[in-house]
Amino acid sequence: MKLKKTFIATALALLACGTALADITIGVSLPLTGPASGLGIPVNNQMKLWPSTIGGEKVRLIILDDATDPTNGTKNAKRFVTDDKVDIIIGSVATPVAIPIADVAAESKTVQLSLSPIQLPPGKDGWTFRMPQSNAVMSHAMMGLMKKQGVKTVGFLGYTDAYGEGWLKDFTAEAEKNGIKVIATERFARSDTSVTGQVLKLVAANPDAMLIVASGSGAAMPHMAVVDRGYKGKIYQTHAAATRDLMRVGGKAVEGAYVVSGPAVIAEQLPDSHPSKKVAIDFVQKFEKAYGPGSRNQFAGHGYDAELVLEKIVPMALKKAKPGTPEFRAALRDAMETMGRSVVAHGVVNWTKDDHWGYTPETGVMLKVVNGDWKVE
Amino acid sequence: MDFSIASILLLDGVTNGAIYALLGLATVLVFTVTRVIFIPQGEFVAYGALTLAILQTGKIPGTVWLLLILAAIAAAMDGVGAWRRHHNALAALKSALKTLVIPVVVAGLTAWAAPLQMPLLLQALLSVCIVTAFGPLVYRVAYQSLADASPLVLLIVSVGVHFAMTGLGLLFFGAEGFRNPSFWDLRMSLGALTLSGQAIIIMVTSVALIVLLWLFFERSLYGKALRATAVNRLGARLMGISSQSAGQLTFAMAALIGALSGLLIGPTTTIFYDSGFLIGLKGFVAAVAAGLASYPGALLGALFVGLVEAFASFWASAFKEVIVFTLILPVLLWRSLQGGHSDEEH
């Protein structure tokens, strides 16, 4: 009996040492179910293509479903830091979920690589880095095209959640700088089946362009409602709508839509001078080989970029400390802040101590839907 | 707001309200006959719309597999039940086969028809058959053995069934939504108002279904039997009405109404695997406004919910859902002041 107990104890101790010494543990919280699952599932698919070692160390990926629910996201993050003792947290790809995870990350002093452009109050984002382009960077790309088209007034139709709110704030600020006015603001919920009321009000205001802030195939319904009401101006969509599901659901109605996107989505159409071209094509080829032609999207690209970032920061941090320790986690953060200019599929990132957003304003690419396909504008 | 905007909103509210009315009627129907507060009513809506969407692509929808699995479970339950009563293998087998036959026929038909890419109307009919076949099976597997439990227990089971059906919906249909083609591509302009063919279909179908339901309950023997069960289960049983077949028939009707609602709403919006819940919940609000007891009440409640929703989305789009669901509070208050403590009598 005693022998058995000793044996179990030794085995457990060995097991504990094993994970503590060698493996890098990464906790990933993604919406695999719920309204944002269309964003989470491609990231999960991309992570299945990750190598089993990064920087010569074995990687233990723990992927949990947060069901697009902030409470679940917090629960996952707490589990990561208390039970799994992760070295880094990745996620979530849904904005309302990624925000509370940032709190847990800051409390436990663990780096969070958010896959969503989350806005945090100053001082709260000490441990959070964003993988997607900020809404401000994307607004910048939109402004370029809007000014070229002579757009003076914009109507805003967006989600009643953190994603819509973030866009409204950043876009309004960017627009003011460029002398463009947001003259009407209407909101809708991810689960709404009709936006007739909102669209009536927006069309009555008669703006030169309409900005729709929604994600995945959910971006098609408001777009079609605007077209249905006979609106003749330009319609813009955000980078959360940069997936082929927009065309699949929207069909003819979304023809001519302007969608801002990271470069990864249109890898082949990038000019050869674009720094991301090589990596972006690598991402697209690997992803579409596994999941079929046309399956690429903005979010899978963030999953790919997260791996590129890890490949760079893990060796830097390994020089300073062993995985599984607070020193290693701190070293990872230092590595993030000092890794310098790095080319990823979605552009060029350069995180610094004061800037946890990373991308330069030139990252966003304006696409136009032409004959059911993307065309760089 | 001028007259033209008001009329557009009115039309939008009535169109949505017609769908909520159908779901409200189904909720009232299920509750009165079986005392089940059927939360997954909306899931039938999503299943109906998405099954048609998958049939459109020429594939066999995943709902067919679920149907077969559910049928197998229900058949096993029926077989075991019959064995316990009669201790006769033949009787057990017969009872199990009886449960299996409809789902297997529907599944076989789908497997044969799916790759043929038949006309839209036939595919729609097939989707309705598939989803309707779910009704009795869901009742058999989840509720029948609990028929004498309290409404609270049945409500808890409903929550479980809702989550199971949503999760399976994600598995079968994927995370991205679908939009079905319109059944009638008509666009009529009446001044500022554009009347679409689909809106006409929605309203006509809703009215027709409500009339049919009324005829069914007033004129047919089955309908009268269901009403008898609704009034007094024990009494109905003493009169030779099987409360089990009453329950299964009710659930089949609820699934049929759900599937039809799904087909009606599918061309007007993008339906996701989890869209049904909120649509069903609005039907539920309408049913609660009617005290879960009155069909005309549910109809009026649903139209009211649809109109409030349309006007709220115009005036205060960010608070639309808040306004719609807060509506239920004064109604409940009024009902509790008026009705006393009917809940405790069950």
XYZ file of C-alpha atoms in Angstrom:
723
model
C 0.000 0.000 0.000
C 2.742 2.363 1.037
C 4.764 1.389 -1.978
C 1.809 2.192 -4.208
C 1.393 5.629 -2.668
C 5.072 6.402 -3.056
C 4.893 5.265 -6.625
C 1.938 7.514 -7.391
C 3.595 10.444 -5.646
C 6.796 9.953 -7.634
C 4.888 9.653 -10.867
C 2.978 12.856 -10.115
C 6.159 14.672 -9.168
C 7.832 13.525 -12.369
C 4.839 14.621 -14.369
C 4.845 18.014 -12.696
C 8.578 18.442 -13.333
C 8.114 17.326 -16.895
C 5.646 20.077 -17.690
C 7.399 22.674 -15.606
C 10.810 22.095 -17.100
C 10.336 21.588 -20.786
C 6.998 22.604 -22.200
C 5.803 26.040 -23.052
C 2.153 26.213 -22.097
C -0.143 28.435 -24.115
C -3.744 29.043 -23.077
C -6.082 29.921 -25.942
C -9.631 31.133 -25.404
C -11.723 31.261 -28.578
C -15.437 31.529 -29.378
C -15.998 28.097 -30.912
C -19.737 28.437 -30.264
C -22.043 31.433 -29.925
C -22.537 34.440 -32.199
C -18.806 35.007 -32.876
C -18.007 31.356 -33.628
C -17.590 32.293 -37.275
C -14.487 34.190 -36.128
C -13.222 31.638 -33.612
C -13.467 28.497 -35.721
C -11.049 29.654 -38.476
C -8.499 30.625 -35.807
C -8.878 27.197 -34.231
C -8.406 25.590 -37.654
C -5.235 27.601 -38.203
C -3.910 26.598 -34.771
C -4.303 22.950 -35.742
C -1.596 23.660 -38.317
C 0.820 24.988 -35.708
C 4.126 23.124 -35.244
C 4.570 21.069 -32.087
C 7.719 22.922 -31.094
C 8.505 26.629 -30.977
C 12.056 27.835 -30.431
C 13.163 24.244 -29.797
C 10.740 23.766 -26.898
C 7.703 21.565 -26.911
C 4.455 23.524 -27.006
C 1.386 22.575 -25.037
C -1.664 24.347 -26.501
C -4.773 24.441 -24.341
C -7.701 25.648 -26.447
C -10.923 26.372 -24.568
C -14.278 27.530 -25.898
C -15.551 30.817 -24.458
C -18.902 30.640 -26.324
C -18.649 34.402 -27.114
C -19.514 34.965 -23.456
C -17.389 37.383 -21.378
C -18.038 35.322 -18.223
C -16.729 32.174 -19.868
C -13.724 34.061 -21.208
C -12.829 35.244 -17.708
C -13.306 31.714 -16.367
C -11.018 30.285 -19.042
C -8.372 32.916 -18.366
C -8.503 32.282 -14.599
C -8.124 28.555 -15.255
C -5.133 29.244 -17.479
C -3.272 31.243 -14.852
C -4.176 29.264 -11.722
C -4.442 25.634 -12.863
C -2.446 25.421 -16.064
C 0.195 28.019 -15.137
C 0.349 29.155 -18.762
C 3.209 31.256 -20.075
C 1.041 33.242 -22.448
C -2.676 33.718 -23.089
C -3.988 34.042 -26.631
C -7.511 35.314 -27.298
C -10.223 35.984 -27.582
C -11.146 36.858 -31.157
C -14.456 38.372 -29.948
C -14.007 41.905 -28.643
C -16.465 41.729 -25.695
C -14.686 38.584 -24.448
C -11.112 39.743 -24.956
C -11.616 42.785 -22.690
C -12.232 40.916 -19.398
C -9.403 38.493 -20.237
C -7.078 41.505 -20.237
C -7.922 42.071 -16.561
C -6.917 38.535 -15.628
C -3.740 38.847 -17.692
C -2.746 42.067 -15.953
C -3.521 40.675 -12.503
C -1.476 37.538 -13.026
C 1.264 39.295 -14.985
C 0.831 37.063 -18.034
C 1.173 38.313 -21.585
C -2.137 38.374 -23.454
C -2.017 38.294 -27.223
C -5.499 39.511 -28.076
C -6.853 38.458 -31.477
C -9.315 41.323 -31.395
C -8.720 45.093 -31.557
C -9.718 45.777 -27.954
C -9.719 49.212 -26.356
C -8.497 49.399 -22.786
C -8.271 52.408 -20.474
C -4.748 53.825 -20.201
C -2.544 51.844 -17.822
C -4.716 48.723 -18.075
C -3.004 47.265 -21.105
C 0.436 46.671 -19.582
C 0.310 42.955 -20.397
C -1.979 43.022 -23.425
C -0.779 43.122 -27.025
C -3.158 43.163 -30.025
C -2.641 40.984 -33.047
C -5.274 42.636 -35.316
C -4.954 46.088 -36.755
C -6.510 48.763 -34.557
C -9.773 50.315 -35.694
C -7.896 53.598 -35.999
C -5.389 52.082 -38.435
C -8.244 50.629 -40.471
C -10.178 53.909 -40.329
C -7.070 55.570 -41.719
C -7.197 53.305 -44.778
C -10.924 54.037 -45.189
C -10.297 57.793 -44.925
C -7.827 57.602 -47.781
C -10.437 56.164 -50.117
C -13.289 58.303 -48.765
C -11.338 61.480 -49.431
C -10.508 60.272 -52.934
C -14.212 59.673 -53.565
C -15.158 63.064 -52.160
C -17.174 61.667 -49.254
C -18.132 64.410 -46.786
C -20.769 62.781 -44.583
C -21.048 59.246 -43.183
C -23.881 57.276 -41.580
C -22.898 54.669 -38.998
C -24.717 51.353 -38.504
C -22.951 49.101 -35.992
C -23.244 46.422 -33.342
C -24.455 47.445 -29.885
C -21.371 45.892 -28.299
C -17.714 46.637 -27.706
C -16.798 46.073 -31.359
C -19.340 48.623 -32.588
C -18.487 51.061 -29.801
C -14.744 50.841 -30.491
C -15.264 51.543 -34.185
C -17.605 54.446 -33.543
C -15.058 56.090 -31.265
C -12.005 55.583 -33.455
C -13.742 56.246 -36.740
C -15.332 59.478 -35.494
C -11.981 60.735 -34.246
C -10.217 59.835 -37.501
C -13.043 61.355 -39.553
C -12.908 64.656 -37.680
C -9.205 64.949 -38.483
C -10.038 64.583 -42.170
C -13.007 66.922 -42.252
C -15.576 64.131 -42.647
C -18.714 64.187 -40.497
C -20.584 61.238 -38.969
C -24.119 62.593 -39.288
C -26.222 59.649 -38.091
C -25.505 56.783 -35.713
C -27.686 53.696 -35.419
C -27.088 50.403 -33.601
C -28.282 46.819 -33.882
C -27.658 43.536 -32.064
C -25.805 40.543 -33.484
C -28.987 38.489 -33.205
C -31.376 40.972 -34.852
C -33.394 39.747 -37.818
C -34.351 43.154 -39.173
C -32.780 46.625 -39.226
C -35.550 48.400 -41.142
C -36.044 51.093 -38.498
C -32.358 51.944 -38.283
C -31.892 52.000 -42.041
C -34.923 54.261 -42.554
C -33.401 56.818 -40.261
C -29.952 56.551 -41.834
C -31.216 56.834 -45.408
C -33.358 59.811 -44.407
C -30.183 61.563 -43.208
C -28.774 60.964 -46.729
C -25.030 60.621 -46.022
C -22.473 60.302 -48.853
C -21.306 56.959 -47.465
C -22.523 54.361 -45.004
C -20.259 52.470 -42.605
C -21.511 49.070 -41.444
C -19.756 47.582 -38.424
C -20.566 43.875 -38.201
C -18.727 40.602 -38.495
C -18.660 37.580 -40.781
C -21.855 36.620 -42.580
C -23.747 38.816 -40.087
C -22.468 41.817 -42.040
C -24.626 40.900 -45.047
C -28.078 41.484 -43.517
C -27.622 45.208 -42.649
C -25.907 45.737 -46.003
C -28.830 44.239 -47.896
C -31.295 46.299 -45.868
C -29.463 49.485 -46.853
C -29.449 48.493 -50.533
C -33.120 47.471 -50.312
C -34.091 50.947 -49.146
C -32.683 52.294 -52.377
C -29.561 53.907 -50.897
C -27.276 54.917 -53.756
C -24.146 56.070 -51.913
C -21.009 54.079 -51.080
C -21.207 51.355 -48.456
C -18.148 50.552 -46.354
C -17.507 47.470 -44.210
C -14.893 46.770 -41.537
C -12.162 44.134 -41.350
C -14.426 41.795 -39.388
C -16.504 41.435 -42.540
C -13.511 40.548 -44.727
C -14.569 36.956 -45.326
C -16.094 35.297 -48.350
C -19.260 34.625 -46.326
C -20.164 38.257 -47.009
C -20.511 37.461 -50.715
C -22.018 34.016 -50.179
C -24.892 35.413 -48.116
C -25.116 38.875 -49.628
C -24.926 37.839 -53.272
C -25.605 40.646 -55.739
C -26.570 43.124 -53.023
C -23.006 43.434 -51.726
C -21.518 44.074 -55.188
C -19.474 47.247 -55.051
C -19.072 47.198 -51.271
C -15.831 48.656 -49.933
C -14.249 46.432 -47.284
C -11.130 47.297 -45.330
C -8.895 44.326 -44.639
C -5.466 43.212 -43.569
C -3.165 42.278 -46.441
C -3.274 38.523 -45.743
C -6.729 38.114 -47.269
C -5.636 39.213 -50.740
C -2.083 37.863 -50.636
C -1.832 37.222 -54.408
C -2.981 40.723 -55.355
C -0.396 42.490 -53.205
C 2.300 44.338 -55.144
C 5.662 42.559 -55.022
C 7.071 45.482 -53.075
C 4.680 44.828 -50.172
C 6.728 43.523 -47.228
C 4.054 41.010 -46.210
C 3.610 39.415 -49.624
C 5.871 36.386 -49.008
C 4.478 35.524 -45.558
C 0.896 36.207 -46.624
C 1.191 33.816 -49.568
C 2.723 31.199 -47.274
C -0.237 31.569 -44.915
C -2.829 31.377 -47.706
C -1.213 28.337 -49.336
C -0.888 26.373 -46.105
C -4.391 27.251 -44.907
C -6.164 26.589 -48.188
C -4.266 23.337 -48.689
C -5.779 22.150 -45.415
C -9.263 23.670 -45.653
C -9.980 24.154 -49.357
C -9.719 27.068 -51.791
C -11.307 30.337 -50.718
C -11.344 29.348 -47.029
C -8.864 32.038 -45.942
C -10.041 35.009 -43.905
C -8.870 37.829 -41.691
C -9.088 35.800 -38.458
C -7.175 32.700 -39.567
C -4.494 35.200 -40.575
C -4.268 36.451 -36.988
C -3.816 32.853 -35.823
C -0.941 32.473 -38.279
C 0.628 35.758 -37.188
C 0.409 34.779 -33.522
C 2.631 31.819 -34.321
C 5.151 34.022 -36.146
C 5.299 36.297 -33.113
C 5.837 33.360 -30.771
C 8.646 32.023 -32.993
C 10.391 35.333 -32.462
C 9.786 36.062 -28.780
C 10.131 32.578 -27.283
C 13.856 32.182 -28.107
C 14.464 35.721 -26.780
C 12.731 34.895 -23.494
C 14.331 31.452 -23.172
C 17.702 33.137 -22.845
C 16.517 34.802 -19.651
C 14.374 32.212 -17.865
C 12.735 28.786 -17.907
C 9.124 28.309 -19.037
C 6.526 28.056 -16.291
C 8.086 30.742 -14.098
C 7.057 34.352 -13.476
C 10.496 35.383 -14.774
C 9.762 33.700 -18.104
C 6.431 35.487 -18.366
C 8.113 38.814 -17.689
C 10.813 37.955 -20.211
C 8.113 37.265 -22.814
C 6.668 40.696 -22.239
C 10.070 42.328 -22.547
C 10.646 40.369 -25.742
C 7.312 41.591 -27.146
C 8.250 45.179 -26.389
C 11.752 44.920 -27.816
C 11.291 42.526 -30.740
C 11.296 45.442 -33.166
C 9.974 45.601 -36.709
C 8.541 42.219 -37.624
C 6.875 41.212 -40.845
C 3.679 39.176 -40.423
C 1.004 38.160 -42.898
C -1.200 41.095 -41.904
C 1.441 43.795 -42.244
C 4.428 44.997 -40.266
C 4.185 45.128 -36.492
C 6.439 46.945 -34.102
C 5.340 46.830 -30.483
C 7.107 49.116 -28.053
C 6.778 49.912 -24.378
C 4.292 52.686 -25.112
C 2.531 51.136 -28.087
C 0.864 47.772 -27.637
C -1.027 48.081 -30.938
C 1.900 47.560 -33.235
C 0.808 48.256 -36.808
C 1.765 51.313 -38.801
C -1.078 53.365 -40.335
C -0.306 51.992 -43.816
C -1.437 48.459 -42.996
C -5.087 48.523 -44.049
C -5.964 47.583 -47.616
C -9.219 48.709 -49.244
C -10.988 45.947 -51.127
C -13.984 46.200 -53.396
C -16.418 43.381 -54.082
C -16.395 42.872 -57.848
C -18.195 39.910 -59.414
C -18.308 38.089 -56.086
C -14.574 38.384 -55.478
C -12.136 40.742 -53.773
C -10.389 43.388 -55.808
C -7.806 45.751 -54.363
C -9.072 49.310 -54.725
C -41.424 60.782 -38.445
C -43.865 61.261 -41.275
C -46.620 59.059 -42.622
C -44.466 57.161 -45.125
C -41.866 56.185 -42.511
C -44.596 55.174 -40.110
C -46.217 52.982 -42.740
C -42.925 51.283 -43.604
C -42.296 50.576 -39.916
C -45.861 49.367 -39.550
C -45.408 46.914 -42.393
C -42.083 45.692 -40.981
C -43.617 45.277 -37.527
C -46.614 43.355 -38.825
C -44.416 41.088 -40.966
C -42.191 40.182 -38.021
C -45.194 40.076 -35.727
C -46.852 37.486 -37.964
C -43.884 35.167 -37.417
C -43.881 35.813 -33.661
C -47.614 35.093 -33.698
C -47.052 31.632 -35.146
C -44.411 30.869 -32.540
C -46.580 32.305 -29.787
C -49.464 30.082 -30.884
C -47.180 27.033 -30.860
C -45.963 27.937 -27.371
C -49.532 28.276 -26.093
C -50.507 25.033 -27.796
C -47.664 23.047 -26.268
C -48.167 24.548 -22.823
C -51.898 23.988 -22.605
C -51.756 20.366 -23.710
C -48.551 19.191 -22.008
C -47.706 21.946 -19.481
C -44.256 22.170 -21.089
C -42.861 25.687 -21.461
C -41.189 24.883 -24.725
C -38.132 27.111 -24.980
C -36.613 25.280 -27.984
C -39.546 26.360 -30.189
C -37.176 28.796 -31.898
C -34.687 26.036 -32.658
C -37.230 24.478 -35.012
C -37.258 27.814 -36.851
C -33.495 27.741 -37.344
C -33.535 24.031 -38.210
C -36.238 24.595 -40.818
C -34.473 27.517 -42.504
C -31.015 25.934 -42.388
C -32.172 22.493 -43.522
C -33.570 24.163 -46.630
C -30.331 26.109 -47.070
C -28.274 22.890 -46.979
C -30.702 21.159 -49.357
C -30.166 24.100 -51.701
C -26.472 23.237 -51.886
C -27.355 19.675 -52.887
C -26.044 18.060 -49.718
C -27.840 15.915 -47.163
C -28.496 18.129 -44.126
C -27.052 16.982 -40.804
C -30.508 17.172 -39.285
C -31.294 13.882 -41.050
C -28.640 12.058 -39.023
C -29.961 13.595 -35.837
C -33.434 12.493 -36.855
C -32.255 8.891 -37.278
C -30.364 8.897 -33.987
C -33.335 10.377 -32.123
C -35.650 7.876 -33.799
C -33.395 5.015 -32.724
C -33.398 6.243 -29.119
C -37.166 6.744 -29.134
C -37.692 3.310 -30.698
C -35.500 1.692 -28.060
C -37.477 3.487 -25.328
C -40.773 2.377 -26.859
C -39.525 -1.173 -27.320
C -38.341 -1.453 -23.730
C -41.607 0.060 -22.517
C -43.673 -2.433 -24.473
C -41.494 -5.324 -23.264
C -42.029 -4.306 -19.659
C -45.792 -4.195 -20.154
C -46.346 -7.331 -22.189
C -43.160 -9.403 -21.853
C -43.579 -10.225 -25.470
C -40.740 -9.746 -27.954
C -43.089 -9.320 -30.897
C -45.074 -6.552 -29.197
C -41.842 -4.778 -28.254
C -40.527 -5.003 -31.805
C -43.793 -3.780 -33.249
C -43.874 -0.795 -30.938
C -40.281 0.097 -31.800
C -40.879 -0.225 -35.541
C -43.936 1.996 -35.326
C -41.766 4.795 -33.917
C -39.038 4.231 -36.486
C -41.085 4.130 -39.626
C -41.814 7.818 -40.296
C -38.295 9.140 -39.536
C -36.704 6.406 -41.654
C -39.010 7.124 -44.581
C -38.296 10.878 -44.316
C -34.552 10.255 -44.063
C -34.583 7.900 -47.034
C -36.565 10.395 -49.069
C -34.067 13.134 -48.208
C -31.054 10.982 -49.074
C -32.642 10.273 -52.456
C -33.855 13.814 -53.131
C -30.945 15.913 -51.828
C -28.518 15.455 -54.774
C -31.308 15.974 -57.350
C -31.505 19.732 -56.633
C -35.271 19.755 -56.965
C -37.351 22.959 -57.317
C -37.404 25.258 -54.298
C -40.969 24.422 -53.282
C -40.329 20.667 -53.155
C -37.175 21.233 -51.118
C -39.154 23.455 -48.764
C -41.752 20.714 -48.388
C -39.021 18.200 -47.628
C -37.484 20.514 -44.996
C -40.871 20.843 -43.329
C -41.220 17.030 -43.278
C -37.769 16.572 -41.724
C -38.302 19.146 -38.995
C -41.884 18.073 -38.273
C -40.679 14.510 -37.738
C -38.518 15.882 -34.907
C -41.508 17.004 -32.863
C -42.879 13.673 -31.612
C -39.349 12.302 -31.127
C -38.299 15.240 -28.959
C -41.434 14.715 -26.884
C -40.840 10.979 -26.647
C -37.169 11.231 -25.641
C -37.191 14.299 -23.396
C -40.662 14.762 -21.950
C -42.947 11.727 -22.174
C -41.616 9.866 -19.155
C -41.837 13.117 -17.165
C -45.417 13.844 -18.204
C -46.608 13.974 -14.595
C -43.744 16.137 -13.325
C -44.285 19.728 -12.239
C -44.083 22.548 -14.827
C -40.838 23.647 -13.215
C -39.154 20.290 -13.908
C -40.454 20.385 -17.473
C -39.103 23.932 -17.850
C -35.662 22.782 -16.702
C -35.773 19.937 -19.223
C -36.706 22.518 -21.874
C -33.584 24.525 -21.081
C -31.531 21.358 -21.526
C -33.224 20.512 -24.832
C -32.625 24.091 -26.002
C -28.878 23.912 -25.350
C -28.612 20.447 -26.905
C -30.414 21.567 -30.043
C -28.350 24.768 -30.392
C -25.091 22.850 -29.980
C -26.132 20.236 -32.519
C -27.198 23.053 -34.854
C -23.620 24.382 -34.775
C -22.345 20.905 -35.567
C -24.714 20.431 -38.526
C -24.828 23.861 -40.087
C -21.543 25.516 -39.075
C -21.013 28.905 -37.512
C -21.777 31.050 -40.538
C -25.329 31.926 -41.477
C -27.381 31.295 -44.595
C -29.981 33.269 -46.426
C -32.586 31.377 -48.405
C -33.842 32.432 -51.823
C -37.168 34.224 -51.862
C -40.284 32.220 -52.704
C -41.817 35.069 -54.632
C -39.696 37.828 -56.178
C -42.440 40.417 -56.340
C -41.764 44.043 -55.454
C -44.771 46.347 -55.388
C -44.408 50.083 -54.851
C -47.233 51.828 -53.049
C -45.957 55.357 -52.683
C -42.970 55.201 -50.346
C -43.897 51.693 -49.305
C -42.348 48.707 -51.039
C -44.314 45.543 -50.524
C -42.236 42.426 -51.183
C -43.704 39.108 -52.237
C -42.151 37.444 -49.233
C -43.938 39.816 -46.844
C -47.252 38.940 -48.487
C -46.463 35.218 -48.211
C -45.588 35.636 -44.527
C -48.838 37.402 -43.697
C -51.062 35.142 -45.793
C -49.461 31.975 -44.438
C -49.750 33.182 -40.863
C -53.417 34.036 -41.228
C -54.101 30.760 -43.059
C -52.330 28.733 -40.394
C -54.190 30.503 -37.597
C -57.518 29.794 -39.309
C -56.495 26.174 -39.869
C -55.566 25.808 -36.214
C -58.912 27.260 -35.229
C -60.758 24.861 -37.545
C -58.686 21.969 -36.240
C -59.536 22.677 -32.622
C -63.185 23.513 -33.236
C -64.178 20.947 -35.838
C -61.929 17.873 -35.813
C -62.049 15.024 -33.330
C -58.295 15.148 -32.773
C -58.493 18.849 -32.035
C -61.280 18.314 -29.567
C -59.293 15.526 -27.912
C -56.328 17.874 -27.566
C -58.565 20.511 -26.050
C -59.951 17.987 -23.632
C -56.421 17.044 -22.580
C -55.628 20.700 -22.152
C -58.604 21.245 -19.864
C -58.202 18.124 -17.755
C -55.568 15.473 -18.372
C -56.973 12.881 -16.022
C -60.521 13.354 -17.244
C -59.400 13.061 -20.848
C -57.540 9.876 -20.049
C -60.645 8.433 -18.440
C -62.485 9.206 -21.658
C -60.000 7.096 -23.567
C -57.782 9.887 -24.914
C -54.121 8.893 -24.712
C -52.192 11.747 -23.175
C -49.054 10.328 -24.801
C -50.341 10.567 -28.338
C -51.850 13.943 -27.484
C -48.378 15.101 -26.445
C -46.720 13.700 -29.543
C -49.327 15.226 -31.830
C -48.906 18.590 -30.106
C -45.155 18.514 -30.513
C -45.478 17.511 -34.151
C -47.708 20.554 -34.691
C -45.288 22.793 -32.818
C -42.399 21.534 -34.950
C -44.467 22.025 -38.105
C -45.273 25.610 -37.139
C -41.621 26.200 -36.248
C -40.375 24.815 -39.550
C -42.880 26.904 -41.512
C -41.832 30.021 -39.613
C -38.236 29.201 -40.488
C -39.071 28.942 -44.178
C -40.983 32.215 -43.992
C -38.259 34.185 -42.229
C -35.310 32.547 -44.063
C -35.466 34.755 -47.165
C -35.783 37.999 -45.207
C -32.726 37.740 -42.983
C -29.559 35.751 -42.378
C -30.315 32.775 -40.157
C -27.554 31.375 -37.967
C -27.612 28.110 -36.046
C -28.486 30.061 -32.877
C -30.817 32.664 -34.392
C -33.892 30.695 -33.375
C -33.607 31.411 -29.685
C -34.289 35.135 -29.824
C -37.032 34.760 -32.431
C -38.667 32.069 -30.296
C -38.250 34.205 -27.200
C -40.250 37.008 -28.785
C -42.979 34.517 -29.612
C -42.756 33.431 -26.005
C -43.187 37.016 -24.799
C -46.338 37.177 -26.923
C -47.575 33.895 -25.439
C -46.872 35.078 -21.890
C -48.783 38.280 -22.592
C -51.704 35.970 -23.354
C -51.197 34.153 -20.059
C -50.016 31.056 -21.968
C -53.676 30.248 -22.421
C -55.386 32.227 -25.181
C -54.710 31.922 -28.949
C -56.223 35.292 -29.942
C -54.327 36.816 -27.017
C -51.043 35.377 -28.323
C -51.806 36.724 -31.788
C -52.452 40.234 -30.477
C -49.421 40.045 -28.215
C -47.207 39.010 -31.123
C -48.381 41.846 -33.362
C -47.770 44.231 -30.481
C -44.244 42.872 -29.934
C -43.493 43.186 -33.663
C -44.730 46.785 -33.809
C -42.904 47.848 -30.653
C -39.755 46.291 -32.026
C -40.039 48.116 -35.347
C -40.696 51.506 -33.777
C -38.112 51.027 -31.028
C -35.462 50.261 -33.636
C -36.276 53.563 -35.305
C -36.373 55.758 -32.224
C -33.794 54.139 -29.943
C -31.971 51.425 -31.836
C -29.412 50.801 -29.076
C -32.162 49.976 -26.566
C -34.509 48.037 -28.828
C -34.146 44.677 -27.083
C -34.410 46.314 -23.671
C -37.699 47.916 -24.639
C -39.176 44.731 -26.126
C -38.357 42.526 -23.161
C -39.223 45.117 -20.534
C -42.734 45.080 -21.961
C -43.342 41.781 -20.254
C -43.036 43.325 -16.777
C -46.214 45.440 -16.722
C -48.098 42.569 -18.364
C -46.964 40.142 -15.671
C -47.804 42.666 -12.969
C -51.275 43.175 -14.389
C -51.802 39.422 -14.713
C -50.679 38.688 -11.179
C -52.929 41.412 -9.778
C -55.826 40.051 -11.771
C -55.348 36.305 -11.667
C -54.338 35.449 -8.112
C -52.195 32.382 -7.433
C -53.090 29.981 -10.195
C -49.536 28.584 -10.324
C -49.812 26.790 -7.046
C -52.879 24.869 -7.995
C -51.033 22.569 -10.364
